[in-house]
PDB file of C-alpha atoms and ligand atoms in Angstrom:
ATOM      1  CA  MET A  20      34.867  48.558  -8.582  1.00 88.00           C
ATOM      2  CA  ASN A  21      36.573  45.958  -6.428  1.00 92.00           C
ATOM      3  CA  ALA A  22      35.897  43.203  -8.954  1.00 96.00           C
ATOM      4  CA  GLU A  23      38.597  41.751 -11.117  1.00 96.00           C
ATOM      5  CA  LEU A  24      38.691  39.103 -13.835  1.00 97.00           C
ATOM      6  CA  ILE A  25      41.765  36.918 -13.533  1.00 95.00           C
ATOM      7  CA  GLU A  26      42.982  34.237 -15.937  1.00 97.00           C
ATOM      8  CA  PHE A  27      44.495  31.143 -14.400  1.00 97.00           C
ATOM      9  CA  LYS A  28      47.320  29.342 -16.140  1.00 97.00           C
ATOM     10  CA  VAL A  29      46.200  26.135 -17.823  1.00 97.00           C
ATOM     11  CA  ILE A  30      48.690  23.308 -17.550  1.00 97.00           C
ATOM     12  CA  GLY A  31      47.939  21.150 -20.555  1.00 93.00           C
ATOM     13  CA  ASP A  32      49.476  18.100 -22.087  1.00 96.00           C
ATOM     14  CA  ALA A  33      48.386  15.261 -24.352  1.00 97.00           C
ATOM     15  CA  ARG A  34      46.115  13.931 -21.587  1.00 98.00           C
ATOM     16  CA  GLY A  35      44.115  17.133 -21.165  1.00 98.00           C
ATOM     17  CA  SER A  36      44.160  20.185 -18.926  1.00 97.00           C
ATOM     18  CA  LEU A  37      44.815  21.005 -15.273  1.00 97.00           C
ATOM     19  CA  ILE A  38      44.582  24.260 -13.335  1.00 97.00           C
ATOM     20  CA  ALA A  39      46.185  24.672  -9.913  1.00 96.00           C
ATOM     21  CA  VAL A  40      44.851  27.291  -7.512  1.00 96.00           C
ATOM     22  CA  GLU A  41      46.827  28.036  -4.355  1.00 95.00           C
ATOM     23  CA  ALA A  42      46.056  30.384  -1.476  1.00 96.00           C
ATOM     24  CA  MET A  43      48.165  33.576  -1.497  1.00 94.00           C
ATOM     25  CA  GLN A  44      49.267  32.728  -5.043  1.00 92.00           C
ATOM     26  CA  GLN A  45      46.562  32.744  -7.712  1.00 89.00           C
ATOM     27  CA  VAL A  46      44.060  33.677  -4.978  1.00 94.00           C
ATOM     28  CA  PRO A  47      45.098  36.650  -2.792  1.00 95.00           C
ATOM     29  CA  PHE A  48      43.764  35.279   0.514  1.00 97.00           C
ATOM     30  CA  ASP A  49      43.798  32.188   2.684  1.00 97.00           C
ATOM     31  CA  ILE A  50      40.988  29.929   1.508  1.00 98.00           C
ATOM     32  CA  LYS A  51      38.803  28.995   4.479  1.00 98.00           C
ATOM     33  CA  ARG A  52      35.766  27.701   2.604  1.00 98.00           C
ATOM     34  CA  VAL A  53      34.806  26.193  -0.731  1.00 98.00           C
ATOM     35  CA  TYR A  54      31.269  25.819  -2.037  1.00 98.00           C
ATOM     36  CA  TYR A  55      29.736  25.091  -5.402  1.00 98.00           C
ATOM     37  CA  ILE A  56      26.430  25.800  -7.075  1.00 98.00           C
ATOM     38  CA  PHE A  57      25.049  23.364  -9.641  1.00 98.00           C
ATOM     39  CA  ASP A  58      21.761  21.969 -11.031  1.00 98.00           C
ATOM     40  CA  THR A  59      20.478  25.556 -11.189  1.00 98.00           C
ATOM     41  CA  GLN A  60      17.010  25.649 -12.705  1.00 96.00           C
ATOM     42  CA  GLU A  61      16.258  27.582 -15.896  1.00 95.00           C
ATOM     43  CA  GLY A  62      15.623  31.305 -15.437  1.00 96.00           C
ATOM     44  CA  VAL A  63      16.819  31.344 -11.824  1.00 98.00           C
ATOM     45  CA  ARG A  64      18.661  34.351 -10.410  1.00 98.00           C
ATOM     46  CA  ARG A  65      20.650  33.940  -7.193  1.00 98.00           C
ATOM     47  CA  GLY A  66      22.657  36.218  -4.953  1.00 98.00           C
ATOM     48  CA  PHE A  67      20.862  39.512  -4.280  1.00 98.00           C
ATOM     49  CA  HIS A  68      23.234  40.470  -1.493  1.00 98.00           C
ATOM     50  CA  ALA A  69      26.584  42.104  -0.721  1.00 98.00           C
ATOM     51  CA  HIS A  70      29.272  41.129   1.769  1.00 98.00           C
ATOM     52  CA  ILE A  71      30.913  43.329   4.358  1.00 96.00           C
ATOM     53  CA  GLU A  72      34.326  41.642   4.753  1.00 96.00           C
ATOM     54  CA  LEU A  73      34.267  38.456   2.687  1.00 98.00           C
ATOM     55  CA  GLN A  74      36.573  38.065  -0.293  1.00 98.00           C
ATOM     56  CA  GLN A  75      35.692  35.462  -2.880  1.00 98.00           C
ATOM     57  CA  VAL A  76      36.868  34.000  -6.146  1.00 98.00           C
ATOM     58  CA  ALA A  77      34.197  32.503  -8.435  1.00 98.00           C
ATOM     59  CA  ILE A  78      35.009  30.094 -11.257  1.00 98.00           C
ATOM     60  CA  CYS A  79      32.684  28.293 -13.664  1.00 98.00           C
ATOM     61  CA  VAL A  80      34.569  25.017 -13.715  1.00 98.00           C
ATOM     62  CA  ARG A  81      31.901  23.716 -16.105  1.00 98.00           C
ATOM     63  CA  GLY A  82      29.439  25.659 -18.259  1.00 98.00           C
ATOM     64  CA  SER A  83      28.753  29.344 -17.856  1.00 98.00           C
ATOM     65  CA  CYS A  84      26.853  32.003 -15.945  1.00 98.00           C
ATOM     66  CA  ARG A  85      26.741  35.764 -15.641  1.00 98.00           C
ATOM     67  CA  PHE A  86      27.226  38.095 -12.670  1.00 98.00           C
ATOM     68  CA  LYS A  87      25.581  41.477 -12.356  1.00 98.00           C
ATOM     69  CA  LEU A  88      27.719  43.558 -10.008  1.00 98.00           C
ATOM     70  CA  GLU A  89      27.022  46.900  -8.420  1.00 97.00           C
ATOM     71  CA  ASP A  90      29.024  49.090  -6.077  1.00 95.00           C
ATOM     72  CA  GLY A  91      28.146  52.639  -5.072  1.00 86.00           C
ATOM     73  CA  SER A  92      28.938  54.129  -8.459  1.00 89.00           C
ATOM     74  CA  GLU A  93      28.983  51.478 -11.170  1.00 94.00           C
ATOM     75  CA  VAL A  94      26.973  48.530 -12.491  1.00 97.00           C
ATOM     76  CA  ARG A  95      28.813  45.842 -14.446  1.00 97.00           C
ATOM     77  CA  GLU A  96      28.038  42.487 -16.017  1.00 98.00           C
ATOM     78  CA  VAL A  97      30.612  39.717 -16.154  1.00 98.00           C
ATOM     79  CA  LEU A  98      30.419  36.464 -18.111  1.00 98.00           C
ATOM     80  CA  LEU A  99      32.181  33.443 -16.643  1.00 98.00           C
ATOM     81  CA  ASP A 100      32.429  30.883 -19.418  1.00 98.00           C
ATOM     82  CA  ALA A 101      35.756  29.117 -19.058  1.00 98.00           C
ATOM     83  CA  PRO A 102      37.383  27.157 -16.216  1.00 98.00           C
ATOM     84  CA  ASN A 103      40.503  29.352 -16.349  1.00 98.00           C
ATOM     85  CA  LYS A 104      38.562  32.594 -15.969  1.00 98.00           C
ATOM     86  CA  CYS A 105      37.794  33.709 -12.441  1.00 97.00           C
ATOM     87  CA  LEU A 106      36.099  36.641 -10.793  1.00 98.00           C
ATOM     88  CA  LEU A 107      37.652  38.130  -7.655  1.00 98.00           C
ATOM     89  CA  LEU A 108      35.180  40.044  -5.498  1.00 98.00           C
ATOM     90  CA  LYS A 109      36.242  42.214  -2.560  1.00 96.00           C
ATOM     91  CA  GLY A 110      34.429  44.864  -0.624  1.00 89.00           C
ATOM     92  CA  LEU A 111      30.872  46.027  -0.735  1.00 96.00           C
ATOM     93  CA  ILE A 112      29.520  44.694  -4.040  1.00 97.00           C
ATOM     94  CA  TRP A 113      25.898  43.788  -4.658  1.00 98.00           C
ATOM     95  CA  ARG A 114      25.825  40.609  -6.767  1.00 98.00           C
ATOM     96  CA  GLU A 115      23.277  38.664  -8.758  1.00 98.00           C
ATOM     97  CA  MET A 116      24.046  35.507 -10.701  1.00 98.00           C
ATOM     98  CA  PHE A 117      21.930  34.515 -13.701  1.00 98.00           C
ATOM     99  CA  ASP A 118      21.947  32.869 -17.159  1.00 98.00           C
ATOM    100  CA  PHE A 119      23.232  29.600 -15.716  1.00 98.00           C
ATOM    101  CA  SER A 120      23.847  27.008 -18.431  1.00 98.00           C
ATOM    102  CA  ASP A 121      22.295  23.576 -17.767  1.00 97.00           C
ATOM    103  CA  ASP A 122      25.711  22.114 -17.042  1.00 98.00           C
ATOM    104  CA  CYS A 123      27.005  25.041 -14.954  1.00 98.00           C
ATOM    105  CA  VAL A 124      29.102  24.248 -11.890  1.00 98.00           C
ATOM    106  CA  LEU A 125      30.025  27.505 -10.181  1.00 98.00           C
ATOM    107  CA  LEU A 126      32.869  26.973  -7.731  1.00 98.00           C
ATOM    108  CA  VAL A 127      33.543  29.650  -5.117  1.00 98.00           C
ATOM    109  CA  LEU A 128      36.628  29.998  -2.911  1.00 98.00           C
ATOM    110  CA  ALA A 129      36.009  32.165   0.142  1.00 98.00           C
ATOM    111  CA  SER A 130      38.288  33.959   2.594  1.00 98.00           C
ATOM    112  CA  GLU A 131      36.089  33.234   5.642  1.00 98.00           C
ATOM    113  CA  HIS A 132      33.855  30.571   7.093  1.00 98.00           C
ATOM    114  CA  TYR A 133      30.139  30.952   6.488  1.00 98.00           C
ATOM    115  CA  ASP A 134      28.757  33.824   8.538  1.00 98.00           C
ATOM    116  CA  GLU A 135      25.263  35.143   7.879  1.00 98.00           C
ATOM    117  CA  ALA A 136      26.209  38.324   9.802  1.00 98.00           C
ATOM    118  CA  ASP A 137      28.557  39.267   6.929  1.00 97.00           C
ATOM    119  CA  TYR A 138      25.645  39.375   4.435  1.00 98.00           C
ATOM    120  CA  ILE A 139      23.722  42.488   3.503  1.00 98.00           C
ATOM    121  CA  ARG A 140      20.560  41.109   1.945  1.00 98.00           C
ATOM    122  CA  ASP A 141      18.548  44.312   2.052  1.00 97.00           C
ATOM    123  CA  TYR A 142      19.152  46.438  -1.061  1.00 97.00           C
ATOM    124  CA  ASP A 143      18.154  49.712   0.629  1.00 96.00           C
ATOM    125  CA  ARG A 144      20.651  49.004   3.431  1.00 96.00           C
ATOM    126  CA  PHE A 145      23.325  48.318   0.789  1.00 97.00           C
ATOM    127  CA  LYS A 146      22.571  51.672  -0.896  1.00 95.00           C
ATOM    128  CA  GLU A 147      22.775  53.462   2.458  1.00 94.00           C
ATOM    129  CA  LEU A 148      26.173  51.907   3.188  1.00 93.00           C
ATOM    130  CA  THR A 149      27.628  52.634  -0.267  1.00 92.00           C
ATOM    131  CA  ASN A 150      26.382  56.238  -0.137  1.00 87.00           C
ATOM    132  CA  ALA A 151      28.109  56.620   3.222  1.00 74.00           C
ATOM    133  CA  VAL A 152      31.543  55.478   1.876  1.00 62.00           C
TER     134      VAL A 152
HETATM  135  C1  T46 B   1      27.834  34.621  -2.762  1.00 67.43           C
HETATM  136  C2  T46 B   1      27.299  33.976  -3.990  1.00 67.43           C
HETATM  137  C3  T46 B   1      28.238  34.036  -5.147  1.00 67.43           C
HETATM  138  C4  T46 B   1      25.627  27.665   3.892  1.00 67.43           C
HETATM  139  O1  T46 B   1      25.089  27.029   4.827  1.00 67.43           O
HETATM  140  N1  T46 B   1      26.984  27.728   3.799  1.00 67.43           N
HETATM  141  C5  T46 B   1      27.620  28.418   2.802  1.00 67.43           C
HETATM  142  O2  T46 B   1      28.866  28.435   2.755  1.00 67.43           O
HETATM  143  C6  T46 B   1      26.817  29.093   1.814  1.00 67.43           C
HETATM  144  C7  T46 B   1      27.488  29.863   0.684  1.00 67.43           C
HETATM  145  C8  T46 B   1      25.456  29.018   1.932  1.00 67.43           C
HETATM  146  N2  T46 B   1      24.882  28.335   2.942  1.00 67.43           N
HETATM  147  C9  T46 B   1      23.404  28.243   3.020  1.00 67.43           C
HETATM  148  C10 T46 B   1      22.716  29.577   3.289  1.00 67.43           C
HETATM  149  C11 T46 B   1      21.400  29.431   2.564  1.00 67.43           C
HETATM  150  O3  T46 B   1      20.470  28.799   3.412  1.00 67.43           O
HETATM  151  O4  T46 B   1      22.927  27.820   1.743  1.00 67.43           O
HETATM  152  C12 T46 B   1      21.710  28.472   1.415  1.00 67.43           C
HETATM  153  C13 T46 B   1      21.837  29.173   0.070  1.00 67.43           C
HETATM  154  O5  T46 B   1      22.728  30.293   0.182  1.00 67.43           O
HETATM  155  P1  T46 B   1      22.479  31.669  -0.565  1.00 67.43           P
HETATM  156  O6  T46 B   1      21.029  31.901  -0.745  1.00 67.43           O
HETATM  157  O7  T46 B   1      23.266  32.735   0.146  1.00 67.43           O
HETATM  158  O8  T46 B   1      23.133  31.360  -1.987  1.00 67.43           O
HETATM  159  P2  T46 B   1      23.415  32.367  -3.182  1.00 67.43           P
HETATM  160  O9  T46 B   1      23.678  31.538  -4.375  1.00 67.43           O
HETATM  161  O10 T46 B   1      22.376  33.416  -3.285  1.00 67.43           O
HETATM  162  O11 T46 B   1      24.795  33.121  -2.753  1.00 67.43           O
HETATM  163  C14 T46 B   1      26.014  32.386  -2.662  1.00 67.43           C
HETATM  164  C15 T46 B   1      26.776  32.788  -1.390  1.00 67.43           C
HETATM  165  O12 T46 B   1      25.925  32.664  -0.257  1.00 67.43           O
HETATM  166  C16 T46 B   1      27.307  34.201  -1.445  1.00 67.43           C
HETATM  167  O13 T46 B   1      28.263  34.402  -0.429  1.00 67.43           O
HETATM  168  O14 T46 B   1      28.578  35.593  -2.850  1.00 67.43           O
HETATM  169  O15 T46 B   1      26.843  32.628  -3.790  1.00 67.43           O
END
């Protein structure tokens, strides 16, 4: 599956911690967009789509949440529960996010500007495309 957990280096000193994320360094693409998800209500699941071209890195900078990921052949669950742990998603992966902690702030770095045409929101269409690969 084109999903990878990456650990960022934490630069810490007596004052606390800092993580630096640079395009083409810790993140393997040029970052064109940043968005963040927060104040998620209890029991909510989000996502339910795949992307055609978009590459993304997701980081819980505060709190935690889980991703359920599916490609043509595998289903995986990933827990993001630390600000130095990030999930890199490339290619055709169906994603659902759930189990958001009350304090969760999910930060996402994206390789492209927002484009609804890059979304596959129909699960049957996703299955057709992954079966065709
Ligand atoms: C993804 C997961 C991890 C915008 O106008 N601009 C944006 O950059 C984004 C991301 C969303 N929107 C609008 C589109 C919808 O009207 O915000 C609304 C909520 O978006 P959506 O329902 O797609 O949110 P999620 O949490 O289901 O999915 C998001 C990203 O859209 C998606 O790319 O991989 O987070």
